[in-house]
Amino acid sequence: IPAYASLLRIGSPENIAGECKKALALGYGAIKLHETTTPAVFAAREVIGPGIPLMVDMNCPLTGEQAIAFAKACEDAQPMFLEEPVWPPEDFTALADVRRKGGLGVAAGENACTEYQFRQMMNAGAVSHAQPSVTKVGGVTEFLKVAALADQLGVKIVPHSPYFGPGLLATLHLLATRDDGLVEMFYLKREACLWGGRADVDATGHVAVPSGPGLGYEPDRGVMERYRVA
Ligand SMILES: [Mg+2]
């Protein structure tokens, strides 16, 4: 599954550019920032060039009006979408307004529960990209319902999956059922891995889908023991 590097909040445009460069060198073919300023967005675009998809996760800081202005100010950097630009995140009317007037894609849904809430979101025209999180939406079955609905309504699915455990493995399997898969990988160096380093991005920017029974890998009991909370 093609992966995108989901960067932590960094702040300084210079350091953002440095991390984007490193992520591309590691093989990633797409980048998501967690930033809220235009210099941050433009610093990333400048260093990755025009061909690499760039996403901007804002984590809900703005009013609708502010988000529209931010989208317009970012337009030349061509982000694929702004993620959760407004507070509260369930204000689908405001999100739809941002999408319509801001001129960019809008993504949301990492905390949305069940197909019911995604239906409200999509019917409102709030998102170009829906982001069900398999650990929160209601599991594998509910995720599949959201994906079917999105396909029906012409909304793209870009799951929320900055996880290290079963949620990441389940997301890989779910994306393997689709042809537009792009898996979110938390961009950091883990001290240990539950899956023996197998749920990682390779040099071509892909993550392998586990092929064993169930979710596909047995967790490393040594790692679980070592990090047990007393
Ligand atoms: Mg997010």
mmCIF file of C-alpha atoms and ligand atoms in Angstrom:
data_model
loop_
_atom_site.group_PDB
_atom_site.id
_atom_site.type_symbol
_atom_site.label_atom_id
_atom_site.label_comp_id
_atom_site.label_asym_id
_atom_site.label_seq_id
_atom_site.Cartn_x
_atom_site.Cartn_y
_atom_site.Cartn_z
ATOM 1 C CA ILE A 1 0.000 0.000 0.000
ATOM 2 C CA PRO A 2 1.478 3.413 -0.878
ATOM 3 C CA ALA A 3 2.209 5.350 2.301
ATOM 4 C CA TYR A 4 2.280 8.974 3.267
ATOM 5 C CA ALA A 5 4.517 10.454 5.933
ATOM 6 C CA SER A 6 2.333 12.041 8.616
ATOM 7 C CA LEU A 7 4.702 14.568 10.159
ATOM 8 C CA LEU A 8 4.409 15.779 13.740
ATOM 9 C CA ARG A 9 3.750 19.470 14.482
ATOM 10 C CA ILE A 10 7.115 21.127 13.762
ATOM 11 C CA GLY A 11 6.480 24.855 13.413
ATOM 12 C CA SER A 12 9.601 26.296 11.847
ATOM 13 C CA PRO A 13 9.441 26.341 8.029
ATOM 14 C CA GLU A 14 13.141 25.551 7.852
ATOM 15 C CA ASN A 15 12.779 22.406 9.949
ATOM 16 C CA ILE A 16 9.622 21.396 8.080
ATOM 17 C CA ALA A 17 11.554 21.588 4.805
ATOM 18 C CA GLY A 18 14.331 19.453 6.325
ATOM 19 C CA GLU A 19 11.928 16.746 7.523
ATOM 20 C CA CYS A 20 10.082 16.681 4.185
ATOM 21 C CA LYS A 21 13.369 16.129 2.419
ATOM 22 C CA LYS A 22 14.274 13.262 4.761
ATOM 23 C CA ALA A 23 10.852 11.647 4.307
ATOM 24 C CA LEU A 24 11.237 11.659 0.527
ATOM 25 C CA ALA A 25 14.733 10.193 0.874
ATOM 26 C CA LEU A 26 13.216 7.354 2.947
ATOM 27 C CA GLY A 27 10.916 6.507 0.040
ATOM 28 C CA TYR A 28 7.657 8.240 0.979
ATOM 29 C CA GLY A 29 5.718 9.445 -2.034
ATOM 30 C CA ALA A 30 3.364 11.820 -0.198
ATOM 31 C CA ILE A 31 3.500 14.115 2.837
ATOM 32 C CA LYS A 32 1.040 15.377 5.418
ATOM 33 C CA LEU A 33 1.851 18.329 7.635
ATOM 34 C CA HIS A 34 0.311 19.137 10.998
ATOM 35 C CA GLU A 35 0.696 22.898 10.662
ATOM 36 C CA THR A 36 -1.458 26.014 10.697
ATOM 37 C CA THR A 37 0.592 28.684 8.906
ATOM 38 C CA THR A 38 1.075 29.499 5.252
ATOM 39 C CA PRO A 39 4.902 29.727 5.494
ATOM 40 C CA ALA A 40 4.859 26.124 6.757
ATOM 41 C CA VAL A 41 2.785 24.954 3.797
ATOM 42 C CA PHE A 42 4.865 26.813 1.224
ATOM 43 C CA ALA A 43 8.150 25.618 2.766
ATOM 44 C CA ALA A 44 6.995 22.026 2.308
ATOM 45 C CA ARG A 45 5.793 22.522 -1.252
ATOM 46 C CA GLU A 46 8.976 24.285 -2.253
ATOM 47 C CA VAL A 47 11.207 21.462 -1.063
ATOM 48 C CA ILE A 48 9.105 18.505 -2.315
ATOM 49 C CA GLY A 49 8.364 19.969 -5.741
ATOM 50 C CA PRO A 50 5.077 20.059 -7.648
ATOM 51 C CA GLY A 51 4.561 16.300 -8.195
ATOM 52 C CA ILE A 52 4.352 15.053 -4.592
ATOM 53 C CA PRO A 53 0.911 15.088 -2.941
ATOM 54 C CA LEU A 54 0.848 17.447 0.070
ATOM 55 C CA MET A 55 -1.839 17.387 2.750
ATOM 56 C CA VAL A 56 -2.333 19.848 5.610
ATOM 57 C CA ASP A 57 -3.893 18.689 8.882
ATOM 58 C CA MET A 58 -4.848 21.707 10.993
ATOM 59 C CA ASN A 59 -6.537 19.981 13.986
ATOM 60 C CA CYS A 60 -9.515 22.337 14.184
ATOM 61 C CA PRO A 61 -8.132 25.796 15.075
ATOM 62 C CA LEU A 62 -10.185 28.147 12.878
ATOM 63 C CA THR A 63 -13.592 29.659 12.290
ATOM 64 C CA GLY A 64 -15.181 29.050 8.909
ATOM 65 C CA GLU A 65 -14.243 32.532 7.679
ATOM 66 C CA GLN A 66 -10.633 32.119 8.797
ATOM 67 C CA ALA A 67 -10.429 28.711 7.138
ATOM 68 C CA ILE A 68 -11.687 30.086 3.825
ATOM 69 C CA ALA A 69 -9.018 32.796 3.957
ATOM 70 C CA PHE A 70 -6.351 30.220 4.853
ATOM 71 C CA ALA A 71 -7.381 27.955 1.968
ATOM 72 C CA LYS A 72 -7.153 30.838 -0.492
ATOM 73 C CA ALA A 73 -3.754 31.864 0.871
ATOM 74 C CA CYS A 74 -2.473 28.287 0.406
ATOM 75 C CA GLU A 75 -3.844 27.811 -3.082
ATOM 76 C CA ASP A 76 -0.543 28.265 -4.929
ATOM 77 C CA ALA A 77 1.035 25.506 -2.803
ATOM 78 C CA GLN A 78 -1.690 23.151 -4.095
ATOM 79 C CA PRO A 79 -2.466 21.069 -1.001
ATOM 80 C CA MET A 80 -4.582 18.028 -1.826
ATOM 81 C CA PHE A 81 -6.783 18.987 1.125
ATOM 82 C CA LEU A 82 -7.044 20.875 4.400
ATOM 83 C CA GLU A 83 -7.865 18.439 7.183
ATOM 84 C CA GLU A 84 -10.171 19.521 10.024
ATOM 85 C CA PRO A 85 -9.677 23.253 9.495
ATOM 86 C CA VAL A 86 -12.574 24.398 11.727
ATOM 87 C CA TRP A 87 -13.827 24.086 15.288
ATOM 88 C CA PRO A 88 -15.960 22.256 16.154
ATOM 89 C CA PRO A 89 -15.024 19.422 13.785
ATOM 90 C CA GLU A 90 -18.675 18.331 13.486
ATOM 91 C CA ASP A 91 -19.754 21.689 12.031
ATOM 92 C CA PHE A 92 -20.440 20.192 8.605
ATOM 93 C CA THR A 93 -22.150 23.367 7.352
ATOM 94 C CA ALA A 94 -18.988 25.371 8.036
ATOM 95 C CA LEU A 95 -16.799 22.683 6.437
ATOM 96 C CA ALA A 96 -18.994 22.657 3.333
ATOM 97 C CA ASP A 97 -18.634 26.433 3.162
ATOM 98 C CA VAL A 98 -14.842 26.175 3.415
ATOM 99 C CA ARG A 99 -14.808 23.567 0.666
ATOM 100 C CA ARG A 100 -17.061 25.605 -1.616
ATOM 101 C CA LYS A 101 -15.454 29.010 -1.107
ATOM 102 C CA GLY A 102 -11.871 28.081 -0.240
ATOM 103 C CA GLY A 103 -11.099 26.291 -3.508
ATOM 104 C CA LEU A 104 -9.279 23.333 -1.887
ATOM 105 C CA GLY A 105 -10.271 19.814 -0.897
ATOM 106 C CA VAL A 106 -11.466 19.300 2.680
ATOM 107 C CA ALA A 107 -10.846 16.167 4.756
ATOM 108 C CA ALA A 108 -12.441 15.143 8.058
ATOM 109 C CA GLY A 109 -13.804 12.223 10.014
ATOM 110 C CA GLU A 110 -11.054 10.803 12.245
ATOM 111 C CA ASN A 111 -13.350 10.983 15.278
ATOM 112 C CA ALA A 112 -16.629 10.352 13.503
ATOM 113 C CA CYS A 113 -18.601 7.308 14.610
ATOM 114 C CA THR A 114 -20.527 4.939 12.381
ATOM 115 C CA GLU A 115 -21.795 5.303 8.833
ATOM 116 C CA TYR A 116 -24.577 7.504 10.240
ATOM 117 C CA GLN A 117 -22.282 10.427 11.005
ATOM 118 C CA PHE A 118 -20.337 10.012 7.753
ATOM 119 C CA ARG A 119 -23.613 10.127 5.865
ATOM 120 C CA GLN A 120 -24.449 13.466 7.511
ATOM 121 C CA MET A 121 -20.958 14.754 6.646
ATOM 122 C CA MET A 122 -21.073 13.661 3.022
ATOM 123 C CA ASN A 123 -24.675 14.726 2.440
ATOM 124 C CA ALA A 124 -23.718 18.194 3.688
ATOM 125 C CA GLY A 125 -21.013 18.328 1.018
ATOM 126 C CA ALA A 126 -18.499 18.869 3.838
ATOM 127 C CA VAL A 127 -15.646 16.692 2.535
ATOM 128 C CA SER A 128 -13.831 15.707 -0.619
ATOM 129 C CA HIS A 129 -11.893 13.138 1.442
ATOM 130 C CA ALA A 130 -13.474 11.105 4.258
ATOM 131 C CA GLN A 131 -11.164 9.791 6.980
ATOM 132 C CA PRO A 132 -12.689 6.900 8.887
ATOM 133 C CA SER A 133 -10.469 5.539 11.638
ATOM 134 C CA VAL A 134 -10.951 1.786 11.994
ATOM 135 C CA THR A 135 -10.331 1.944 15.751
ATOM 136 C CA LYS A 136 -13.035 4.561 16.297
ATOM 137 C CA VAL A 137 -15.623 4.324 13.531
ATOM 138 C CA GLY A 138 -17.072 1.013 14.709
ATOM 139 C CA GLY A 139 -14.568 -1.520 13.410
ATOM 140 C CA VAL A 140 -13.869 -3.212 10.099
ATOM 141 C CA THR A 141 -17.523 -3.747 9.152
ATOM 142 C CA GLU A 142 -18.503 -0.138 9.803
ATOM 143 C CA PHE A 143 -15.429 1.122 7.931
ATOM 144 C CA LEU A 144 -16.524 -0.902 4.887
ATOM 145 C CA LYS A 145 -19.984 0.688 5.076
ATOM 146 C CA VAL A 146 -18.439 4.163 5.134
ATOM 147 C CA ALA A 147 -16.198 3.268 2.183
ATOM 148 C CA ALA A 148 -19.172 1.967 0.158
ATOM 149 C CA LEU A 149 -21.099 5.157 0.897
ATOM 150 C CA ALA A 150 -18.121 7.315 -0.084
ATOM 151 C CA ASP A 151 -17.753 5.428 -3.370
ATOM 152 C CA GLN A 152 -21.430 5.935 -4.057
ATOM 153 C CA LEU A 153 -21.232 9.681 -3.393
ATOM 154 C CA GLY A 154 -17.900 10.318 -5.133
ATOM 155 C CA VAL A 155 -15.951 11.057 -1.941
ATOM 156 C CA LYS A 156 -12.411 9.721 -1.587
ATOM 157 C CA ILE A 157 -11.342 7.567 1.356
ATOM 158 C CA VAL A 158 -8.094 8.510 3.113
ATOM 159 C CA PRO A 159 -8.199 6.648 6.430
ATOM 160 C CA HIS A 160 -6.885 7.994 9.705
ATOM 161 C CA SER A 161 -4.196 5.570 10.920
ATOM 162 C CA PRO A 162 -1.279 7.121 12.844
ATOM 163 C CA TYR A 163 -1.119 3.897 14.839
ATOM 164 C CA PHE A 164 1.424 1.258 15.772
ATOM 165 C CA GLY A 165 -0.802 -1.601 16.845
ATOM 166 C CA PRO A 166 -3.762 -3.554 15.446
ATOM 167 C CA GLY A 167 -5.347 -0.374 14.043
ATOM 168 C CA LEU A 168 -2.518 -0.003 11.551
ATOM 169 C CA LEU A 169 -2.683 -3.641 10.437
ATOM 170 C CA ALA A 170 -6.470 -3.480 10.019
ATOM 171 C CA THR A 171 -6.100 -0.289 7.945
ATOM 172 C CA LEU A 172 -3.620 -2.008 5.624
ATOM 173 C CA HIS A 173 -6.093 -4.830 5.022
ATOM 174 C CA LEU A 174 -8.940 -2.389 4.400
ATOM 175 C CA LEU A 175 -6.868 -0.394 1.924
ATOM 176 C CA ALA A 176 -5.937 -3.609 0.122
ATOM 177 C CA THR A 177 -9.616 -3.882 -0.857
ATOM 178 C CA ARG A 178 -9.401 -0.536 -2.712
ATOM 179 C CA ASP A 179 -7.419 0.844 -5.608
ATOM 180 C CA ASP A 180 -7.057 4.391 -4.228
ATOM 181 C CA GLY A 181 -5.220 3.288 -1.075
ATOM 182 C CA LEU A 182 -2.866 5.658 0.725
ATOM 183 C CA VAL A 183 -1.926 4.658 4.245
ATOM 184 C CA GLU A 184 -1.114 7.227 6.931
ATOM 185 C CA MET A 185 2.173 6.370 8.653
ATOM 186 C CA PHE A 186 3.172 8.317 11.746
ATOM 187 C CA TYR A 187 6.510 9.838 10.797
ATOM 188 C CA LEU A 188 8.788 9.135 13.727
ATOM 189 C CA LYS A 189 11.402 6.636 14.809
ATOM 190 C CA ARG A 190 9.889 4.008 17.059
ATOM 191 C CA GLU A 191 11.973 2.646 19.887
ATOM 192 C CA ALA A 192 10.404 -0.783 19.355
ATOM 193 C CA CYS A 193 7.934 -2.482 17.032
ATOM 194 C CA LEU A 194 5.212 -4.938 17.979
ATOM 195 C CA TRP A 195 5.400 -6.519 14.529
ATOM 196 C CA GLY A 196 9.128 -7.167 14.150
ATOM 197 C CA GLY A 197 9.599 -4.139 11.878
ATOM 198 C CA ARG A 198 7.247 -5.538 9.233
ATOM 199 C CA ALA A 199 4.614 -2.785 9.357
ATOM 200 C CA ASP A 200 7.038 -0.176 8.041
ATOM 201 C CA VAL A 201 7.486 1.728 4.824
ATOM 202 C CA ASP A 202 9.938 0.215 2.332
ATOM 203 C CA ALA A 203 12.388 2.074 0.087
ATOM 204 C CA THR A 204 9.681 2.490 -2.575
ATOM 205 C CA GLY A 205 7.263 4.143 -0.147
ATOM 206 C CA HIS A 206 4.985 1.125 0.316
ATOM 207 C CA VAL A 207 3.876 -0.884 3.348
ATOM 208 C CA ALA A 208 3.265 -4.621 2.928
ATOM 209 C CA VAL A 209 -0.159 -6.080 3.680
ATOM 210 C CA PRO A 210 0.209 -8.900 6.235
ATOM 211 C CA SER A 211 -0.747 -12.281 4.817
ATOM 212 C CA GLY A 212 -1.143 -14.378 7.985
ATOM 213 C CA PRO A 213 -4.468 -15.316 9.592
ATOM 214 C CA GLY A 214 -6.479 -12.614 11.363
ATOM 215 C CA LEU A 215 -4.772 -9.246 11.202
ATOM 216 C CA GLY A 216 -1.707 -11.084 9.940
ATOM 217 C CA TYR A 217 1.075 -10.739 12.488
ATOM 218 C CA GLU A 218 1.557 -11.991 16.032
ATOM 219 C CA PRO A 219 2.603 -9.204 18.420
ATOM 220 C CA ASP A 220 6.120 -9.518 19.837
ATOM 221 C CA ARG A 221 5.586 -10.562 23.452
ATOM 222 C CA GLY A 222 9.070 -9.392 24.400
ATOM 223 C CA VAL A 223 8.149 -5.848 23.360
ATOM 224 C CA MET A 224 4.869 -6.045 25.274
ATOM 225 C CA GLU A 225 6.734 -7.231 28.366
ATOM 226 C CA ARG A 226 9.415 -4.551 28.067
ATOM 227 C CA TYR A 227 6.877 -1.701 27.810
ATOM 228 C CA ARG A 228 4.376 -3.011 30.327
ATOM 229 C CA VAL A 229 2.943 -0.198 32.476
ATOM 230 C CA ALA A 230 3.492 -1.187 36.093
HETATM 231 MG MG MG B 1 -5.991 14.496 11.688
#
